[in-house]
mmCIF file of C-alpha atoms and ligand atoms in Angstrom:
data_model
loop_
_atom_site.group_PDB
_atom_site.id
_atom_site.type_symbol
_atom_site.label_atom_id
_atom_site.label_comp_id
_atom_site.label_asym_id
_atom_site.label_seq_id
_atom_site.Cartn_x
_atom_site.Cartn_y
_atom_site.Cartn_z
ATOM 1 C CA MET A 1 49.560 -9.160 43.509
ATOM 2 C CA PRO A 2 53.019 -10.366 44.682
ATOM 3 C CA VAL A 3 55.600 -11.572 42.166
ATOM 4 C CA ARG A 4 55.287 -15.378 41.903
ATOM 5 C CA LEU A 5 58.593 -17.249 42.081
ATOM 6 C CA SER A 6 58.267 -20.837 40.828
ATOM 7 C CA VAL A 7 60.554 -23.777 41.630
ATOM 8 C CA PRO A 8 60.055 -26.838 39.401
ATOM 9 C CA LYS A 9 61.036 -30.419 40.104
ATOM 10 C CA GLU A 10 64.134 -30.943 37.954
ATOM 11 C CA GLY A 11 63.373 -33.270 35.056
ATOM 12 C CA ALA A 12 66.875 -34.053 33.739
ATOM 13 C CA ASP A 13 68.050 -37.656 34.129
ATOM 14 C CA GLY A 14 69.815 -38.210 37.453
ATOM 15 C CA GLU A 15 69.421 -34.586 38.578
ATOM 16 C CA ARG A 16 68.838 -34.546 42.333
ATOM 17 C CA ARG A 17 69.372 -30.859 43.045
ATOM 18 C CA VAL A 18 66.659 -28.242 43.489
ATOM 19 C CA ALA A 19 67.018 -24.524 42.794
ATOM 20 C CA LEU A 20 65.786 -23.291 46.195
ATOM 21 C CA ASP A 21 66.331 -24.832 49.605
ATOM 22 C CA PRO A 22 63.826 -24.005 52.381
ATOM 23 C CA THR A 23 65.972 -21.268 53.980
ATOM 24 C CA VAL A 24 66.425 -19.315 50.777
ATOM 25 C CA ALA A 25 62.748 -19.867 49.858
ATOM 26 C CA THR A 26 61.840 -18.155 53.151
ATOM 27 C CA ARG A 27 64.253 -15.299 52.400
ATOM 28 C CA PHE A 28 62.526 -14.674 49.055
ATOM 29 C CA GLY A 29 59.175 -14.768 50.874
ATOM 30 C CA LYS A 30 60.399 -12.046 53.242
ATOM 31 C CA MET A 31 61.281 -9.925 50.213
ATOM 32 C CA GLY A 32 57.583 -9.945 49.272
ATOM 33 C CA LEU A 33 57.646 -12.745 46.674
ATOM 34 C CA SER A 34 55.152 -15.598 46.657
ATOM 35 C CA VAL A 35 57.164 -18.847 46.420
ATOM 36 C CA GLN A 36 55.476 -21.703 44.527
ATOM 37 C CA LEU A 37 56.981 -25.158 44.697
ATOM 38 C CA GLU A 38 56.228 -28.052 42.361
ATOM 39 C CA LYS A 39 55.216 -31.082 44.437
ATOM 40 C CA ASP A 40 58.337 -33.030 45.519
ATOM 41 C CA ALA A 41 60.648 -30.449 43.910
ATOM 42 C CA GLY A 42 63.181 -30.778 46.728
ATOM 43 C CA ALA A 43 62.573 -34.428 47.621
ATOM 44 C CA ALA A 44 65.637 -35.848 45.837
ATOM 45 C CA ALA A 45 67.843 -33.302 47.652
ATOM 46 C CA ARG A 46 66.205 -34.406 50.930
ATOM 47 C CA PHE A 47 64.022 -31.332 51.309
ATOM 48 C CA PRO A 48 60.436 -32.637 51.617
ATOM 49 C CA ASP A 49 57.600 -30.256 50.716
ATOM 50 C CA ALA A 50 56.832 -29.847 54.431
ATOM 51 C CA ALA A 51 60.309 -28.334 54.969
ATOM 52 C CA TYR A 52 59.166 -25.275 52.967
ATOM 53 C CA PRO A 53 56.644 -23.727 55.369
ATOM 54 C CA ASP A 54 56.282 -20.521 53.385
ATOM 55 C CA ALA A 55 55.871 -22.041 49.923
ATOM 56 C CA GLN A 56 52.684 -22.969 48.139
ATOM 57 C CA VAL A 57 52.879 -26.539 46.770
ATOM 58 C CA LEU A 58 51.435 -26.843 43.255
ATOM 59 C CA ASP A 59 51.178 -29.465 40.537
ATOM 60 C CA THR A 60 53.425 -29.355 37.447
ATOM 61 C CA ALA A 61 51.033 -27.482 35.160
ATOM 62 C CA GLU A 62 50.318 -24.790 37.788
ATOM 63 C CA VAL A 63 53.923 -24.212 38.778
ATOM 64 C CA TYR A 64 54.754 -23.379 35.156
ATOM 65 C CA ALA A 65 51.547 -21.553 34.173
ATOM 66 C CA GLN A 66 51.619 -19.294 37.262
ATOM 67 C CA ALA A 67 55.319 -18.360 37.137
ATOM 68 C CA ASP A 68 56.391 -14.744 36.936
ATOM 69 C CA ILE A 69 59.959 -15.875 37.629
ATOM 70 C CA MET A 70 61.098 -19.505 37.474
ATOM 71 C CA VAL A 71 64.413 -20.596 38.995
ATOM 72 C CA ARG A 72 65.893 -23.956 38.057
ATOM 73 C CA VAL A 73 69.178 -25.863 38.020
ATOM 74 C CA ALA A 74 69.547 -27.866 34.784
ATOM 75 C CA PRO A 75 68.780 -26.397 31.347
ATOM 76 C CA PRO A 76 65.077 -26.504 30.413
ATOM 77 C CA THR A 77 63.616 -28.552 27.602
ATOM 78 C CA VAL A 78 61.591 -26.972 24.807
ATOM 79 C CA ALA A 79 58.393 -28.422 26.337
ATOM 80 C CA GLU A 80 59.214 -26.834 29.705
ATOM 81 C CA VAL A 81 59.838 -23.418 28.135
ATOM 82 C CA GLU A 82 56.597 -23.663 26.163
ATOM 83 C CA GLN A 83 54.630 -24.135 29.415
ATOM 84 C CA LEU A 84 55.780 -20.772 30.801
ATOM 85 C CA PRO A 85 53.621 -17.682 30.355
ATOM 86 C CA GLU A 86 54.779 -15.337 27.614
ATOM 87 C CA GLY A 87 57.210 -12.746 29.026
ATOM 88 C CA ALA A 88 58.079 -14.765 32.163
ATOM 89 C CA THR A 89 61.610 -14.721 33.585
ATOM 90 C CA LEU A 90 63.708 -17.894 33.717
ATOM 91 C CA VAL A 91 66.992 -18.239 35.632
ATOM 92 C CA GLY A 92 69.325 -21.250 35.687
ATOM 93 C CA PHE A 93 72.053 -23.003 33.726
ATOM 94 C CA PHE A 94 71.402 -23.064 29.949
ATOM 95 C CA HIS A 95 74.562 -24.100 28.047
ATOM 96 C CA ALA A 96 72.750 -22.343 25.218
ATOM 97 C CA HIS A 97 75.096 -23.221 22.351
ATOM 98 C CA ARG A 98 74.228 -26.918 22.868
ATOM 99 C CA SER A 99 70.498 -26.443 22.294
ATOM 100 C CA PRO A 100 69.447 -23.973 19.606
ATOM 101 C CA GLU A 101 65.910 -25.354 19.777
ATOM 102 C CA VAL A 102 65.577 -24.225 23.419
ATOM 103 C CA MET A 103 66.888 -20.813 22.416
ATOM 104 C CA ALA A 104 64.210 -20.658 19.712
ATOM 105 C CA ALA A 105 61.541 -21.540 22.292
ATOM 106 C CA LEU A 106 62.826 -18.811 24.655
ATOM 107 C CA GLN A 107 62.588 -16.299 21.813
ATOM 108 C CA HIS A 108 59.152 -17.540 20.753
ATOM 109 C CA ARG A 109 57.757 -17.212 24.327
ATOM 110 C CA LYS A 110 59.588 -13.838 24.778
ATOM 111 C CA ILE A 111 61.186 -15.217 27.940
ATOM 112 C CA LEU A 112 63.607 -12.998 29.843
ATOM 113 C CA SER A 113 66.337 -15.542 30.570
ATOM 114 C CA PHE A 114 69.453 -15.264 32.714
ATOM 115 C CA ALA A 115 72.183 -17.917 32.499
ATOM 116 C CA MET A 116 74.043 -18.591 35.737
ATOM 117 C CA GLU A 117 77.106 -19.691 33.757
ATOM 118 C CA LEU A 118 77.321 -16.239 32.145
ATOM 119 C CA ILE A 119 77.594 -14.268 35.403
ATOM 120 C CA PRO A 120 80.910 -12.394 35.102
ATOM 121 C CA ARG A 121 83.595 -13.828 37.403
ATOM 122 C CA ILE A 122 84.411 -10.494 39.026
ATOM 123 C CA SER A 123 84.986 -10.018 42.762
ATOM 124 C CA ARG A 124 81.584 -8.393 43.334
ATOM 125 C CA ALA A 125 79.812 -11.375 41.787
ATOM 126 C CA GLN A 126 81.670 -14.122 43.667
ATOM 127 C CA SER A 127 78.661 -14.810 45.892
ATOM 128 C CA MET A 128 76.543 -15.383 42.755
ATOM 129 C CA ASP A 129 79.076 -17.635 41.018
ATOM 130 C CA ALA A 130 77.323 -20.981 40.594
ATOM 131 C CA LEU A 131 80.091 -22.354 38.361
ATOM 132 C CA SER A 132 82.416 -21.992 41.359
ATOM 133 C CA SER A 133 80.024 -23.274 44.024
ATOM 134 C CA GLN A 134 79.194 -26.387 42.024
ATOM 135 C CA ALA A 135 82.828 -26.954 40.982
ATOM 136 C CA ALA A 136 83.820 -26.883 44.650
ATOM 137 C CA VAL A 137 81.248 -29.614 45.367
ATOM 138 C CA ALA A 138 82.569 -31.674 42.447
ATOM 139 C CA GLY A 139 86.191 -31.331 43.563
ATOM 140 C CA TYR A 140 85.378 -32.487 47.079
ATOM 141 C CA LYS A 141 83.440 -35.489 45.805
ATOM 142 C CA ALA A 142 86.166 -36.401 43.274
ATOM 143 C CA ALA A 143 88.664 -36.922 46.100
ATOM 144 C CA LEU A 144 86.172 -39.156 47.916
ATOM 145 C CA MET A 145 85.499 -41.118 44.731
ATOM 146 C CA GLY A 146 89.232 -41.649 44.294
ATOM 147 C CA ALA A 147 89.580 -42.877 47.881
ATOM 148 C CA ASP A 148 86.572 -45.148 47.462
ATOM 149 C CA LEU A 149 87.764 -46.769 44.216
ATOM 150 C CA SER A 150 91.348 -47.175 45.417
ATOM 151 C CA CYS A 151 92.648 -50.432 46.872
ATOM 152 C CA ARG A 152 94.905 -48.380 49.163
ATOM 153 C CA PHE A 153 94.413 -46.149 52.213
ATOM 154 C CA PHE A 154 94.869 -42.397 51.762
ATOM 155 C CA PRO A 155 96.495 -41.731 55.181
ATOM 156 C CA MET A 156 99.630 -43.165 56.674
ATOM 157 C CA LEU A 157 98.565 -45.753 59.238
ATOM 158 C CA THR A 158 100.724 -47.084 62.003
ATOM 159 C CA THR A 159 99.111 -50.224 63.333
ATOM 160 C CA ALA A 160 100.071 -53.438 65.117
ATOM 161 C CA ALA A 161 99.891 -55.023 61.665
ATOM 162 C CA GLY A 162 102.567 -52.706 60.347
ATOM 163 C CA THR A 163 102.926 -49.221 58.933
ATOM 164 C CA ILE A 164 101.131 -48.264 55.755
ATOM 165 C CA ARG A 165 102.554 -45.520 53.587
ATOM 166 C CA PRO A 166 100.148 -42.712 52.575
ATOM 167 C CA SER A 167 98.739 -42.676 49.060
ATOM 168 C CA LYS A 168 100.124 -40.311 46.475
ATOM 169 C CA VAL A 169 97.338 -38.271 44.858
ATOM 170 C CA ILE A 170 98.052 -36.107 41.810
ATOM 171 C CA VAL A 171 95.598 -33.393 40.792
ATOM 172 C CA ILE A 172 95.828 -31.924 37.300
ATOM 173 C CA GLY A 173 94.099 -28.559 36.885
ATOM 174 C CA ALA A 174 94.088 -26.440 40.034
ATOM 175 C CA GLY A 175 90.992 -24.301 39.385
ATOM 176 C CA VAL A 176 88.073 -24.254 41.806
ATOM 177 C CA ALA A 177 87.388 -28.013 41.575
ATOM 178 C CA GLY A 178 91.064 -28.991 41.630
ATOM 179 C CA LEU A 179 91.818 -26.906 44.722
ATOM 180 C CA GLN A 180 88.884 -28.449 46.581
ATOM 181 C CA ALA A 181 90.037 -31.943 45.525
ATOM 182 C CA ILE A 182 93.526 -31.136 46.844
ATOM 183 C CA ALA A 183 92.155 -29.867 50.167
ATOM 184 C CA THR A 184 89.936 -32.934 50.587
ATOM 185 C CA ALA A 185 92.668 -35.445 49.708
ATOM 186 C CA ARG A 186 94.992 -33.665 52.156
ATOM 187 C CA ARG A 187 92.361 -33.855 54.902
ATOM 188 C CA LEU A 188 92.151 -37.595 54.244
ATOM 189 C CA GLY A 189 95.900 -37.809 54.811
ATOM 190 C CA ALA A 190 97.207 -38.350 51.278
ATOM 191 C CA MET A 191 100.431 -36.869 49.922
ATOM 192 C CA VAL A 192 99.230 -34.524 47.197
ATOM 193 C CA GLU A 193 100.959 -33.095 44.141
ATOM 194 C CA ALA A 194 99.267 -30.805 41.664
ATOM 195 C CA TYR A 195 99.851 -29.174 38.324
ATOM 196 C CA ASP A 196 98.242 -26.385 36.329
ATOM 197 C CA VAL A 197 99.322 -24.320 33.348
ATOM 198 C CA ARG A 198 98.476 -21.050 35.150
ATOM 199 C CA SER A 199 101.403 -19.927 37.309
ATOM 200 C CA ALA A 200 99.073 -18.196 39.816
ATOM 201 C CA THR A 201 98.001 -21.639 41.013
ATOM 202 C CA LYS A 202 101.449 -22.534 42.434
ATOM 203 C CA GLU A 203 100.919 -20.441 45.548
ATOM 204 C CA GLN A 204 97.326 -21.681 45.965
ATOM 205 C CA VAL A 205 98.419 -25.316 45.687
ATOM 206 C CA GLU A 206 101.221 -24.820 48.180
ATOM 207 C CA SER A 207 98.956 -22.995 50.635
ATOM 208 C CA LEU A 208 96.905 -26.216 50.846
ATOM 209 C CA GLY A 209 99.976 -28.231 51.802
ATOM 210 C CA ALA A 210 100.443 -29.860 48.399
ATOM 211 C CA LYS A 211 103.533 -29.878 46.180
ATOM 212 C CA PHE A 212 103.351 -27.967 42.893
ATOM 213 C CA LEU A 213 104.718 -29.851 39.896
ATOM 214 C CA ASP A 214 106.576 -27.426 37.674
ATOM 215 C CA LEU A 215 106.572 -28.992 34.209
ATOM 216 C CA GLY A 216 107.902 -25.886 32.500
ATOM 217 C CA VAL A 217 104.699 -25.357 30.467
ATOM 218 C CA LYS A 218 102.688 -22.202 31.130
ATOM 219 C CA ALA A 219 99.587 -21.196 29.194
ATOM 220 C CA GLU A 220 97.808 -18.191 30.644
ATOM 221 C CA GLY A 221 94.822 -17.193 28.511
ATOM 222 C CA GLU A 222 92.335 -14.350 28.706
ATOM 223 C CA GLY A 223 90.405 -13.385 31.836
ATOM 224 C CA GLY A 224 92.467 -15.544 34.199
ATOM 225 C CA TYR A 225 91.708 -18.759 32.273
ATOM 226 C CA ALA A 226 94.049 -21.194 30.568
ATOM 227 C CA ARG A 227 94.566 -21.200 26.793
ATOM 228 C CA GLU A 228 94.859 -24.296 24.637
ATOM 229 C CA LEU A 229 98.428 -25.672 24.411
ATOM 230 C CA THR A 230 100.343 -25.817 21.133
ATOM 231 C CA GLU A 231 101.323 -29.284 19.859
ATOM 232 C CA ASP A 232 104.917 -28.739 21.072
ATOM 233 C CA GLU A 233 103.724 -27.649 24.510
ATOM 234 C CA LYS A 234 101.428 -30.688 24.728
ATOM 235 C CA LYS A 235 104.336 -32.995 23.935
ATOM 236 C CA GLN A 236 106.581 -31.297 26.504
ATOM 237 C CA GLN A 237 103.813 -31.459 29.122
ATOM 238 C CA GLN A 238 103.147 -35.153 28.540
ATOM 239 C CA GLU A 239 106.813 -36.116 28.630
ATOM 240 C CA ALA A 240 107.330 -34.257 31.916
ATOM 241 C CA LEU A 241 104.091 -35.548 33.418
ATOM 242 C CA ALA A 242 104.578 -39.251 32.647
ATOM 243 C CA GLY A 243 107.224 -39.807 35.315
ATOM 244 C CA PHE A 244 105.039 -38.302 38.063
ATOM 245 C CA ILE A 245 101.862 -40.073 36.925
ATOM 246 C CA ALA A 246 103.664 -43.439 37.013
ATOM 247 C CA LYS A 247 104.023 -43.039 40.789
ATOM 248 C CA ALA A 248 100.435 -41.919 41.515
ATOM 249 C CA ASP A 249 97.946 -44.058 43.412
ATOM 250 C CA VAL A 250 95.077 -41.729 42.471
ATOM 251 C CA LEU A 251 95.002 -39.197 39.644
ATOM 252 C CA ILE A 252 92.260 -36.553 39.629
ATOM 253 C CA THR A 253 91.964 -34.537 36.431
ATOM 254 C CA THR A 254 89.939 -31.322 36.221
ATOM 255 C CA ALA A 255 91.562 -29.424 33.330
ATOM 256 C CA ALA A 256 89.223 -27.314 31.242
ATOM 257 C CA ILE A 257 89.412 -24.497 28.705
ATOM 258 C CA PRO A 258 86.291 -22.327 28.405
ATOM 259 C CA GLY A 259 84.250 -23.100 25.288
ATOM 260 C CA ARG A 260 86.552 -25.937 24.151
ATOM 261 C CA PRO A 261 86.433 -29.729 24.585
ATOM 262 C CA SER A 262 88.457 -30.996 27.579
ATOM 263 C CA PRO A 263 92.182 -31.056 26.737
ATOM 264 C CA LYS A 264 93.482 -34.615 26.345
ATOM 265 C CA LEU A 265 96.398 -34.736 28.773
ATOM 266 C CA ILE A 266 96.613 -38.435 29.614
ATOM 267 C CA PRO A 267 97.135 -40.646 26.557
ATOM 268 C CA ALA A 268 96.615 -44.417 26.686
ATOM 269 C CA GLY A 269 100.379 -44.993 26.896
ATOM 270 C CA MET A 270 100.591 -42.949 30.102
ATOM 271 C CA VAL A 271 97.768 -45.018 31.644
ATOM 272 C CA ARG A 272 99.671 -48.210 30.810
ATOM 273 C CA GLY A 273 102.663 -46.797 32.727
ATOM 274 C CA MET A 274 100.584 -46.372 35.923
ATOM 275 C CA LYS A 275 100.766 -48.564 39.030
ATOM 276 C CA SER A 276 98.634 -51.641 39.385
ATOM 277 C CA GLY A 277 95.390 -50.639 41.139
ATOM 278 C CA ALA A 278 95.837 -46.935 40.366
ATOM 279 C CA VAL A 279 92.662 -44.879 39.916
ATOM 280 C CA ILE A 280 91.901 -42.017 37.549
ATOM 281 C CA VAL A 281 88.930 -39.811 38.441
ATOM 282 C CA ASP A 282 88.297 -37.738 35.335
ATOM 283 C CA LEU A 283 86.197 -34.768 36.429
ATOM 284 C CA ALA A 284 86.436 -33.396 32.904
ATOM 285 C CA ALA A 285 84.357 -36.345 31.611
ATOM 286 C CA GLU A 286 81.429 -34.020 30.866
ATOM 287 C CA GLY A 287 83.546 -32.287 28.190
ATOM 288 C CA GLY A 288 84.929 -35.583 26.819
ATOM 289 C CA GLY A 289 87.561 -36.186 29.504
ATOM 290 C CA ASN A 290 91.232 -35.345 30.117
ATOM 291 C CA CYS A 291 92.185 -38.990 29.675
ATOM 292 C CA GLU A 292 92.062 -40.470 26.206
ATOM 293 C CA LEU A 293 90.441 -43.661 27.549
ATOM 294 C CA THR A 294 87.703 -42.058 29.686
ATOM 295 C CA GLU A 295 84.178 -43.173 28.853
ATOM 296 C CA PRO A 296 81.903 -40.398 30.151
ATOM 297 C CA GLY A 297 79.409 -41.726 32.697
ATOM 298 C CA LYS A 298 81.242 -45.054 33.108
ATOM 299 C CA THR A 299 83.838 -46.745 35.300
ATOM 300 C CA ILE A 300 86.148 -48.942 33.259
ATOM 301 C CA GLU A 301 89.333 -50.897 33.835
ATOM 302 C CA HIS A 302 92.225 -50.572 31.427
ATOM 303 C CA GLY A 303 94.802 -53.168 32.344
ATOM 304 C CA ASP A 304 95.144 -52.725 36.079
ATOM 305 C CA VAL A 305 94.015 -49.092 36.143
ATOM 306 C CA ILE A 306 90.483 -47.974 37.039
ATOM 307 C CA ILE A 307 89.208 -45.016 35.013
ATOM 308 C CA HIS A 308 86.137 -43.276 36.388
ATOM 309 C CA GLY A 309 84.340 -40.663 34.262
ATOM 310 C CA PRO A 310 81.525 -39.318 36.457
ATOM 311 C CA LEU A 311 78.844 -36.961 35.122
ATOM 312 C CA ASN A 312 76.941 -34.277 37.050
ATOM 313 C CA VAL A 313 78.975 -34.801 40.212
ATOM 314 C CA PRO A 314 77.399 -31.893 42.185
ATOM 315 C CA SER A 315 74.080 -33.747 42.004
ATOM 316 C CA GLN A 316 75.634 -36.536 44.098
ATOM 317 C CA VAL A 317 75.994 -34.106 47.013
ATOM 318 C CA ALA A 318 72.519 -32.781 46.300
ATOM 319 C CA LEU A 319 71.589 -31.202 49.629
ATOM 320 C CA HIS A 320 74.627 -28.990 50.086
ATOM 321 C CA ALA A 321 75.010 -28.360 46.344
ATOM 322 C CA SER A 322 71.379 -27.111 46.300
ATOM 323 C CA GLU A 323 71.933 -24.902 49.349
ATOM 324 C CA MET A 324 74.972 -23.301 47.720
ATOM 325 C CA TYR A 325 73.199 -22.871 44.377
ATOM 326 C CA ALA A 326 70.173 -21.333 46.106
ATOM 327 C CA LYS A 327 72.451 -18.788 47.828
ATOM 328 C CA ASN A 328 73.967 -17.922 44.444
ATOM 329 C CA LEU A 329 70.443 -17.343 43.085
ATOM 330 C CA LEU A 330 69.469 -15.242 46.098
ATOM 331 C CA ASN A 331 72.539 -13.034 45.721
ATOM 332 C CA PHE A 332 71.946 -12.687 41.982
ATOM 333 C CA LEU A 333 68.206 -11.941 42.132
ATOM 334 C CA SER A 334 68.017 -9.811 45.296
ATOM 335 C CA PRO A 335 69.341 -6.609 43.679
ATOM 336 C CA MET A 336 66.646 -6.988 40.990
ATOM 337 C CA ILE A 337 63.806 -7.058 43.517
ATOM 338 C CA ARG A 338 62.867 -3.667 44.863
ATOM 339 C CA ASP A 339 59.776 -3.112 47.046
ATOM 340 C CA GLY A 340 58.534 -6.574 46.098
ATOM 341 C CA GLU A 341 58.730 -5.792 42.370
ATOM 342 C CA PHE A 342 61.050 -7.263 39.766
ATOM 343 C CA LYS A 343 63.087 -4.376 38.307
ATOM 344 C CA PRO A 344 66.443 -5.348 36.752
ATOM 345 C CA ASP A 345 68.938 -2.500 36.502
ATOM 346 C CA TRP A 346 70.270 -2.925 32.979
ATOM 347 C CA ASP A 347 73.222 -0.647 33.748
ATOM 348 C CA ASP A 348 74.523 -3.306 36.140
ATOM 349 C CA GLU A 349 77.101 -5.335 34.163
ATOM 350 C CA VAL A 350 76.369 -8.511 36.151
ATOM 351 C CA ILE A 351 72.719 -8.361 35.110
ATOM 352 C CA ALA A 352 73.338 -7.204 31.542
ATOM 353 C CA LYS A 353 76.082 -9.746 30.799
ATOM 354 C CA SER A 354 74.219 -12.752 32.197
ATOM 355 C CA CYS A 355 71.071 -12.049 30.174
ATOM 356 C CA LEU A 356 70.569 -14.587 27.408
ATOM 357 C CA THR A 357 67.222 -13.635 25.816
ATOM 358 C CA ARG A 358 64.988 -10.585 26.150
ATOM 359 C CA ASP A 359 61.879 -9.457 24.236
ATOM 360 C CA GLY A 360 62.225 -12.305 21.741
ATOM 361 C CA GLU A 361 65.907 -11.644 20.932
ATOM 362 C CA ILE A 362 69.109 -13.452 21.872
ATOM 363 C CA VAL A 363 70.976 -10.595 23.568
ATOM 364 C CA HIS A 364 74.139 -12.538 24.497
ATOM 365 C CA ALA A 365 76.280 -11.865 21.429
ATOM 366 C CA PRO A 366 78.522 -15.009 21.425
ATOM 367 C CA THR A 367 75.437 -17.250 21.753
ATOM 368 C CA ARG A 368 73.645 -15.351 18.995
ATOM 369 C CA GLU A 369 76.665 -15.671 16.707
ATOM 370 C CA ALA A 370 77.101 -19.389 17.507
ATOM 371 C CA ILE A 371 73.439 -20.127 16.820
ATOM 372 C CA GLN A 372 73.095 -17.966 13.729
ATOM 373 C CA GLY A 373 76.362 -19.459 12.471
ATOM 374 C CA ASP A 374 74.861 -22.932 12.946
ATOM 375 C CA ALA A 375 71.690 -21.908 11.129
ATOM 376 C CA SER A 376 73.470 -20.459 8.083
HETATM 377 P P1 NAD B 401 88.165 -24.291 34.678
HETATM 378 O O1 NAD B 401 87.139 -25.245 35.185
HETATM 379 O O2 NAD B 401 87.884 -23.535 33.415
HETATM 380 O O3 NAD B 401 89.544 -25.128 34.466
HETATM 381 C C1 NAD B 401 90.097 -25.900 35.496
HETATM 382 C C2 NAD B 401 91.594 -25.725 35.507
HETATM 383 O O4 NAD B 401 92.196 -26.424 34.423
HETATM 384 C C3 NAD B 401 92.071 -24.281 35.401
HETATM 385 O O5 NAD B 401 92.772 -23.935 36.571
HETATM 386 C C4 NAD B 401 92.974 -24.294 34.167
HETATM 387 O O6 NAD B 401 94.066 -23.428 34.296
HETATM 388 C C5 NAD B 401 93.389 -25.735 34.104
HETATM 389 N N1 NAD B 401 93.933 -26.206 32.821
HETATM 390 C C6 NAD B 401 93.483 -25.943 31.563
HETATM 391 N N2 NAD B 401 94.254 -26.578 30.650
HETATM 392 C C7 NAD B 401 95.216 -27.251 31.329
HETATM 393 C C8 NAD B 401 96.306 -28.087 30.942
HETATM 394 N N3 NAD B 401 96.568 -28.357 29.667
HETATM 395 N N4 NAD B 401 97.063 -28.633 31.928
HETATM 396 C C9 NAD B 401 96.817 -28.368 33.233
HETATM 397 N N5 NAD B 401 95.798 -27.596 33.665
HETATM 398 C C10 NAD B 401 95.007 -27.030 32.716
HETATM 399 O O7 NAD B 401 88.638 -23.283 35.781
HETATM 400 P P2 NAD B 401 87.837 -22.618 36.986
HETATM 401 O O8 NAD B 401 87.960 -23.473 38.159
HETATM 402 O O9 NAD B 401 86.477 -22.281 36.519
HETATM 403 O O10 NAD B 401 88.690 -21.292 37.263
HETATM 404 C C11 NAD B 401 89.370 -20.637 36.225
HETATM 405 C C12 NAD B 401 89.764 -19.231 36.593
HETATM 406 O O11 NAD B 401 88.673 -18.431 37.020
HETATM 407 C C13 NAD B 401 90.771 -19.151 37.715
HETATM 408 O O12 NAD B 401 91.679 -18.105 37.407
HETATM 409 C C14 NAD B 401 89.986 -18.763 38.888
HETATM 410 O O13 NAD B 401 90.750 -18.140 39.897
HETATM 411 C C15 NAD B 401 89.041 -17.799 38.239
HETATM 412 N N6 NAD B 401 87.851 -17.617 39.064
HETATM 413 C C16 NAD B 401 87.503 -16.348 39.431
HETATM 414 C C17 NAD B 401 86.378 -16.161 40.225
HETATM 415 C C18 NAD B 401 85.931 -14.799 40.650
HETATM 416 O O14 NAD B 401 86.727 -13.891 40.750
HETATM 417 N N7 NAD B 401 84.640 -14.626 40.883
HETATM 418 C C19 NAD B 401 85.640 -17.239 40.628
HETATM 419 C C20 NAD B 401 86.035 -18.509 40.233
HETATM 420 C C21 NAD B 401 87.146 -18.689 39.419
#
């Protein structure tokens, strides 16, 4: 009997993405897997059931009960995990430390789980890196959100009614999302300036035609990530940043530190110094926001400044975000499928390090420590 690969309809509020698009579903079919789709699983991403010619369309109970492997986007609920057969494999985002009860359910059902966010960010695994693919979607959309909320044009316009100066867009945090926001704002014709605490980003920012703001604060952490700033560094950063921010028409913030709440870079006083009609798009809203005034999930006005704190931005570009995520899944799972059978090679560091639970145990040490620490 072929390995059954199940794709559920995502249940999380506002989630429009689906784990497999029709093209990738067909690719898995060609590898000898039987793809099972929950009815309307792709509908919100604009993939109707009929677009998956090689998939079997099932109801909710069947798609869970008959899964050998389930692929999904958003973390599962306890009830969803409990519907899976004992020993099934589950792949998707988990953010495990936020939900010990889901971890307990995974252990109880002896689920073999792989967390997409744990895939090591090494060159070989770039094509599997869902954090990057979804961050790129978010960065693109953030620039569009800024343009949409702004009362000004992004490009310079020379018209019979006069010449309009281009908008000044500042991007803070030039990781994957920030670089895509820079590229998109540039394509829309804005003048773009950007800042990051990692010096490697200067060249990347400049290669996109933006100006790098050197604030004299560098904070390289482990593994190519940023570290948290000291209080003195924070003060120096804010003092240097204030003058630039005061001239921005749109400010896009994407700063993040792995495993920590979003660093607060934009205090209320700095917002009050901004231009009338300026817009802040705080892509870090999910982690509490880079701006002190951000209300996650809301658009507010503080004085004359609009502060937008969007959540789950990739879901707003659901079709392409799903296609990219599905490719990440395909590249991650393909090496584990040999002659139509599911056989993970545990000597492969990408597979071993992304595994969350196996045989009833939490095998990812930091998650185990975080959860056992919580329990004690
Ligand atoms: P992220 O989402 O963790 O953070 C976004 C950005 O915020 C980072 O560039 C970070 O330096 C910056 N930041 C943090 N604190 C800041 C502060 N106080 N002020 C200004 N900026 C601040 O980052 P990410 O996009 O996930 O990428 C982080 C790193 O991972 C980068 O080095 C990137 O090149 C690397 N990466 C590697 C791979 C790979 O090799 N497969 C793939 C993607 C990313």
